[in-house]
One Martini backbone bead per residue (centre of mass of N, CA, C, O) as a GRO file, in nm:
protein
  233
    1MET     BB    1   8.833 -23.461 -14.420
    2PRO     BB    2   8.729 -23.305 -14.154
    3ILE     BB    3   8.423 -23.416 -13.919
    4LEU     BB    4   8.532 -23.137 -13.770
    5THR     BB    5   8.456 -22.771 -13.793
    6VAL     BB    6   8.590 -22.452 -13.675
    7ASP     BB    7   8.505 -22.095 -13.710
    8ASN     BB    8   8.528 -21.846 -13.537
    9LEU     BB    9   8.338 -21.879 -13.302
   10CYS     BB   10   8.067 -21.660 -13.131
   11LYS     BB   11   7.882 -21.661 -12.831
   12THR     BB   12   7.634 -21.449 -12.745
   13TYR     BB   13   7.472 -21.304 -12.429
   14LEU     BB   14   7.217 -21.155 -12.255
   15MET     BB   15   7.245 -20.972 -11.926
   16GLY     BB   16   7.030 -20.740 -11.998
   17GLU     BB   17   7.293 -20.547 -12.110
   18VAL     BB   18   7.472 -20.719 -12.144
   19GLU     BB   19   7.760 -20.891 -12.220
   20VAL     BB   20   7.765 -21.214 -12.317
   21HIS     BB   21   8.091 -21.397 -12.367
   22ALA     BB   22   8.097 -21.755 -12.439
   23LEU     BB   23   8.266 -21.697 -12.758
   24SER     BB   24   8.561 -21.672 -12.888
   25ASN     BB   25   8.672 -21.728 -13.193
   26ALA     BB   26   8.651 -22.058 -13.221
   27SER     BB   27   8.896 -22.303 -13.317
   28LEU     BB   28   8.902 -22.667 -13.507
   29THR     BB   29   8.937 -22.982 -13.502
   30VAL     BB   30   8.829 -23.319 -13.615
   31GLU     BB   31   8.856 -23.608 -13.697
   32GLU     BB   32   8.775 -23.918 -13.766
   33GLY     BB   33   8.670 -24.124 -13.498
   34GLU     BB   34   8.807 -24.011 -13.266
   35PHE     BB   35   8.883 -23.909 -12.914
   36VAL     BB   36   8.745 -23.669 -12.738
   37VAL     BB   37   8.868 -23.382 -12.506
   38ILE     BB   38   8.750 -23.149 -12.329
   39LEU     BB   39   8.870 -22.839 -12.163
   40GLY     BB   40   8.763 -22.731 -11.826
   41PRO     BB   41   8.598 -22.498 -11.677
   42SER     BB   42   8.397 -22.331 -11.548
   43GLY     BB   43   8.318 -22.113 -11.777
   44SER     BB   44   8.464 -22.184 -12.096
   45GLY     BB   45   8.270 -22.309 -12.302
   46LYS     BB   46   8.201 -22.611 -12.403
   47SER     BB   47   7.892 -22.644 -12.356
   48THR     BB   48   7.832 -22.435 -12.568
   49LEU     BB   49   7.994 -22.576 -12.778
   50LEU     BB   50   7.824 -22.874 -12.794
   51ASN     BB   51   7.563 -22.679 -12.815
   52ILE     BB   52   7.650 -22.621 -13.130
   53ILE     BB   53   7.701 -22.911 -13.229
   54GLY     BB   54   7.450 -23.058 -13.236
   55GLY     BB   55   7.195 -22.802 -13.230
   56MET     BB   56   7.103 -22.688 -12.981
   57ASP     BB   57   7.222 -22.415 -13.062
   58THR     BB   58   7.363 -22.080 -13.122
   59ALA     BB   59   7.550 -21.865 -13.338
   60THR     BB   60   7.655 -21.542 -13.372
   61SER     BB   61   7.915 -21.691 -13.511
   62GLY     BB   62   8.038 -21.860 -13.737
   63GLN     BB   63   8.133 -22.214 -13.804
   64VAL     BB   64   7.993 -22.537 -13.860
   65LEU     BB   65   8.133 -22.833 -14.026
   66VAL     BB   66   7.975 -23.137 -14.037
   67ASN     BB   67   8.087 -23.325 -14.339
   68GLU     BB   68   8.106 -23.039 -14.476
   69LYS     BB   69   7.854 -22.887 -14.328
   70ASN     BB   70   7.659 -22.633 -14.234
   71ILE     BB   71   7.560 -22.582 -14.007
   72THR     BB   72   7.514 -22.221 -13.924
   73SER     BB   73   7.223 -22.218 -14.132
   74LEU     BB   74   7.039 -22.390 -14.015
   75ASN     BB   75   6.721 -22.431 -13.948
   76GLU     BB   76   6.448 -22.531 -13.733
   77LYS     BB   77   6.431 -22.825 -13.934
   78GLN     BB   78   6.694 -22.909 -13.970
   79LEU     BB   79   6.836 -22.939 -13.701
   80THR     BB   80   6.650 -23.125 -13.619
   81ASN     BB   81   6.743 -23.337 -13.824
   82TYR     BB   82   7.042 -23.357 -13.692
   83ARG     BB   83   7.018 -23.480 -13.438
   84ARG     BB   84   6.856 -23.717 -13.550
   85ASN     BB   85   7.091 -23.832 -13.724
   86GLN     BB   86   7.402 -23.753 -13.635
   87ILE     BB   87   7.330 -23.711 -13.283
   88GLY     BB   88   7.437 -23.815 -13.015
   89PHE     BB   89   7.342 -23.755 -12.658
   90VAL     BB   90   7.506 -23.819 -12.289
   91PHE     BB   91   7.437 -23.719 -11.988
   92GLN     BB   92   7.486 -23.656 -11.684
   93PHE     BB   93   7.166 -23.754 -11.550
   94TYR     BB   94   7.024 -23.941 -11.837
   95ASN     BB   95   6.738 -23.853 -11.936
   96LEU     BB   96   6.491 -24.077 -11.895
   97MET     BB   97   6.198 -24.232 -11.894
   98ALA     BB   98   6.046 -24.346 -11.602
   99ASN     BB   99   5.825 -24.519 -11.762
  100LEU     BB  100   6.052 -24.640 -11.903
  101THR     BB  101   6.230 -24.894 -11.989
  102ALA     BB  102   6.546 -24.953 -12.133
  103ALA     BB  103   6.409 -25.087 -12.398
  104GLU     BB  104   6.243 -24.834 -12.462
  105ASN     BB  105   6.421 -24.568 -12.444
  106ILE     BB  106   6.548 -24.657 -12.653
  107GLU     BB  107   6.302 -24.680 -12.916
  108LEU     BB  108   6.270 -24.400 -12.932
  109ALA     BB  109   6.553 -24.324 -13.051
  110THR     BB  110   6.475 -24.545 -13.332
  111GLU     BB  111   6.215 -24.423 -13.421
  112ILE     BB  112   6.362 -24.161 -13.561
  113ALA     BB  113   6.616 -24.335 -13.682
  114PRO     BB  114   6.759 -24.420 -14.052
  115ASP     BB  115   6.982 -24.617 -13.906
  116PRO     BB  116   6.951 -24.787 -13.667
  117LEU     BB  117   6.982 -25.027 -13.392
  118THR     BB  118   6.927 -25.235 -13.172
  119PRO     BB  119   6.836 -25.271 -12.860
  120ALA     BB  120   6.942 -25.550 -12.806
  121GLU     BB  121   7.241 -25.507 -12.921
  122VAL     BB  122   7.308 -25.208 -12.759
  123LEU     BB  123   7.293 -25.386 -12.472
  124GLU     BB  124   7.488 -25.574 -12.499
  125ALA     BB  125   7.711 -25.358 -12.556
  126VAL     BB  126   7.687 -25.256 -12.203
  127GLY     BB  127   7.578 -25.481 -12.038
  128LEU     BB  128   7.204 -25.494 -12.028
  129SER     BB  129   7.032 -25.758 -12.116
  130ASP     BB  130   6.932 -25.827 -11.840
  131ARG     BB  131   6.777 -25.495 -11.826
  132ALA     BB  132   6.552 -25.420 -12.013
  133GLU     BB  133   6.267 -25.446 -11.802
  134HIS     BB  134   6.398 -25.215 -11.682
  135PHE     BB  135   6.373 -24.948 -11.490
  136PRO     BB  136   6.523 -24.688 -11.368
  137SER     BB  137   6.456 -24.741 -11.043
  138GLN     BB  138   6.600 -25.045 -11.136
  139LEU     BB  139   6.909 -24.859 -11.180
  140SER     BB  140   7.162 -24.751 -11.137
  141GLY     BB  141   7.347 -24.529 -11.239
  142GLY     BB  142   7.559 -24.649 -11.409
  143GLU     BB  143   7.311 -24.807 -11.598
  144GLN     BB  144   7.189 -24.559 -11.714
  145GLN     BB  145   7.456 -24.423 -11.849
  146ARG     BB  146   7.428 -24.703 -12.047
  147VAL     BB  147   7.190 -24.683 -12.156
  148SER     BB  148   7.214 -24.396 -12.264
  149ILE     BB  149   7.400 -24.475 -12.434
  150ALA     BB  150   7.283 -24.643 -12.575
  151ARG     BB  151   7.061 -24.496 -12.729
  152ALA     BB  152   7.242 -24.318 -12.878
  153ILE     BB  153   7.403 -24.536 -13.064
  154ALA     BB  154   7.116 -24.655 -13.170
  155LYS     BB  155   7.128 -24.406 -13.369
  156ASN     BB  156   7.434 -24.432 -13.551
  157PRO     BB  157   7.598 -24.179 -13.593
  158LEU     BB  158   7.830 -23.992 -13.570
  159LEU     BB  159   7.886 -23.781 -13.301
  160LEU     BB  160   7.970 -23.875 -12.989
  161LEU     BB  161   7.793 -23.694 -12.706
  162ALA     BB  162   7.996 -23.573 -12.365
  163ASP     BB  163   7.854 -23.437 -12.065
  164GLU     BB  164   7.999 -23.493 -11.789
  165PRO     BB  165   7.911 -23.860 -11.746
  166THR     BB  166   8.046 -23.883 -11.462
  167GLY     BB  167   7.938 -23.635 -11.268
  168ALA     BB  168   7.765 -23.867 -11.080
  169LEU     BB  169   7.971 -24.076 -11.043
  170ASP     BB  170   8.119 -24.271 -10.909
  171PHE     BB  171   8.500 -24.374 -10.944
  172ASN     BB  172   8.393 -24.654 -11.063
  173THR     BB  173   8.193 -24.607 -11.236
  174GLY     BB  174   8.265 -24.399 -11.413
  175ILE     BB  175   8.522 -24.586 -11.557
  176ALA     BB  176   8.335 -24.774 -11.684
  177VAL     BB  177   8.224 -24.588 -11.854
  178LEU     BB  178   8.494 -24.461 -11.962
  179ALA     BB  179   8.540 -24.742 -12.135
  180LEU     BB  180   8.285 -24.783 -12.315
  181LEU     BB  181   8.322 -24.530 -12.482
  182ARG     BB  182   8.591 -24.638 -12.606
  183LYS     BB  183   8.504 -24.896 -12.692
  184ILE     BB  184   8.280 -24.759 -12.911
  185ASN     BB  185   8.510 -24.609 -13.048
  186ARG     BB  186   8.749 -24.861 -13.100
  187GLN     BB  187   8.490 -25.075 -13.259
  188THR     BB  188   8.277 -24.840 -13.411
  189GLY     BB  189   8.485 -24.518 -13.492
  190LYS     BB  190   8.320 -24.313 -13.323
  191THR     BB  191   8.300 -24.012 -13.299
  192VAL     BB  192   8.433 -23.839 -12.972
  193ILE     BB  193   8.312 -23.649 -12.765
  194LEU     BB  194   8.439 -23.503 -12.435
  195ILE     BB  195   8.363 -23.362 -12.145
  196THR     BB  196   8.561 -23.111 -11.888
  197HIS     BB  197   8.706 -23.081 -11.565
  198ASN     BB  198   8.942 -23.377 -11.580
  199LEU     BB  199   9.251 -23.419 -11.655
  200ASP     BB  200   9.248 -23.724 -11.570
  201ILE     BB  201   9.038 -23.787 -11.827
  202ALA     BB  202   9.231 -23.679 -12.073
  203ARG     BB  203   9.420 -23.912 -12.057
  204MET     BB  204   9.239 -24.064 -12.302
  205ALA     BB  205   9.312 -23.941 -12.539
  206ASP     BB  206   9.392 -23.810 -12.865
  207ARG     BB  207   9.235 -23.541 -12.780
  208ILE     BB  208   9.321 -23.179 -12.656
  209ILE     BB  209   9.105 -22.937 -12.589
  210LYS     BB  210   9.167 -22.617 -12.432
  211MET     BB  211   8.946 -22.393 -12.195
  212LYS     BB  212   8.908 -22.036 -12.204
  213SER     BB  213   8.716 -21.788 -12.167
  214GLY     BB  214   8.611 -21.876 -12.436
  215THR     BB  215   8.845 -22.057 -12.585
  216ILE     BB  216   9.112 -22.180 -12.732
  217ILE     BB  217   9.407 -22.262 -12.665
  218GLU     BB  218   9.404 -22.557 -12.781
  219ASN     BB  219   9.536 -22.849 -12.999
  220ALA     BB  220   9.579 -23.189 -12.907
  221LEU     BB  221   9.761 -23.474 -12.937
  222ASN     BB  222   9.825 -23.739 -12.819
  223PRO     BB  223  10.084 -24.002 -12.765
  224ALA     BB  224   9.977 -24.096 -12.499
  225PRO     BB  225   9.676 -24.283 -12.418
  226ILE     BB  226   9.505 -24.428 -12.208
  227ALA     BB  227   9.340 -24.608 -11.990
  228ALA     BB  228   9.102 -24.582 -11.823
  229GLU     BB  229   9.187 -24.760 -11.580
  230GLU     BB  230   9.434 -24.556 -11.508
  231ILE     BB  231   9.296 -24.360 -11.363
  232ARG     BB  232   9.259 -24.098 -11.152
  233TRP     BB  233   9.142 -23.885 -10.874
   0.00000   0.00000   0.00000
């Protein structure tokens, strides 16, 4: 069975008296260990889709099956446990605690996970062992994003979800972060789902899912994924 199945997913928001259809009958499947890019312009529904997959938002209708478990039927407490135990998030703006060191930011995640990795081993994996005792203000943007990735993988999650992880970074640093995500995917077998508006980034994916106006218009395997270092934009 696929690790992720989305079936006829809909999300409608009320803006005053106007209904906004953020997702309309979105369906897709993702296999375990794939590096997936969800590609689409601003307003296409990709962030809404990622947030529902990650248990940070709820659907109006439809189903999301993660490891055959229907997360759209979970209550708030169950969704909290799902996020805690199954999901690792990488955010565009890092979301690190400013008064905690890199290691302490990671420890926050490991304390709530049932089968975590140690801060030391994940910092080594992202090449920041020597920055463990530094605060976010003492780190570059790229280093902060690497700490964010280390925090996400420290939970040993089923799915690693990345929301425009290069959006706040310069080109070279962004490429390094993409290469790191790919390395983690290849070495650990973790399923990575990354959203972006950048067509060039999509070229490194095993699977490319294209969205427009709240619908999935294409879900296809990429026969020849490129290395992050080959990306140009």
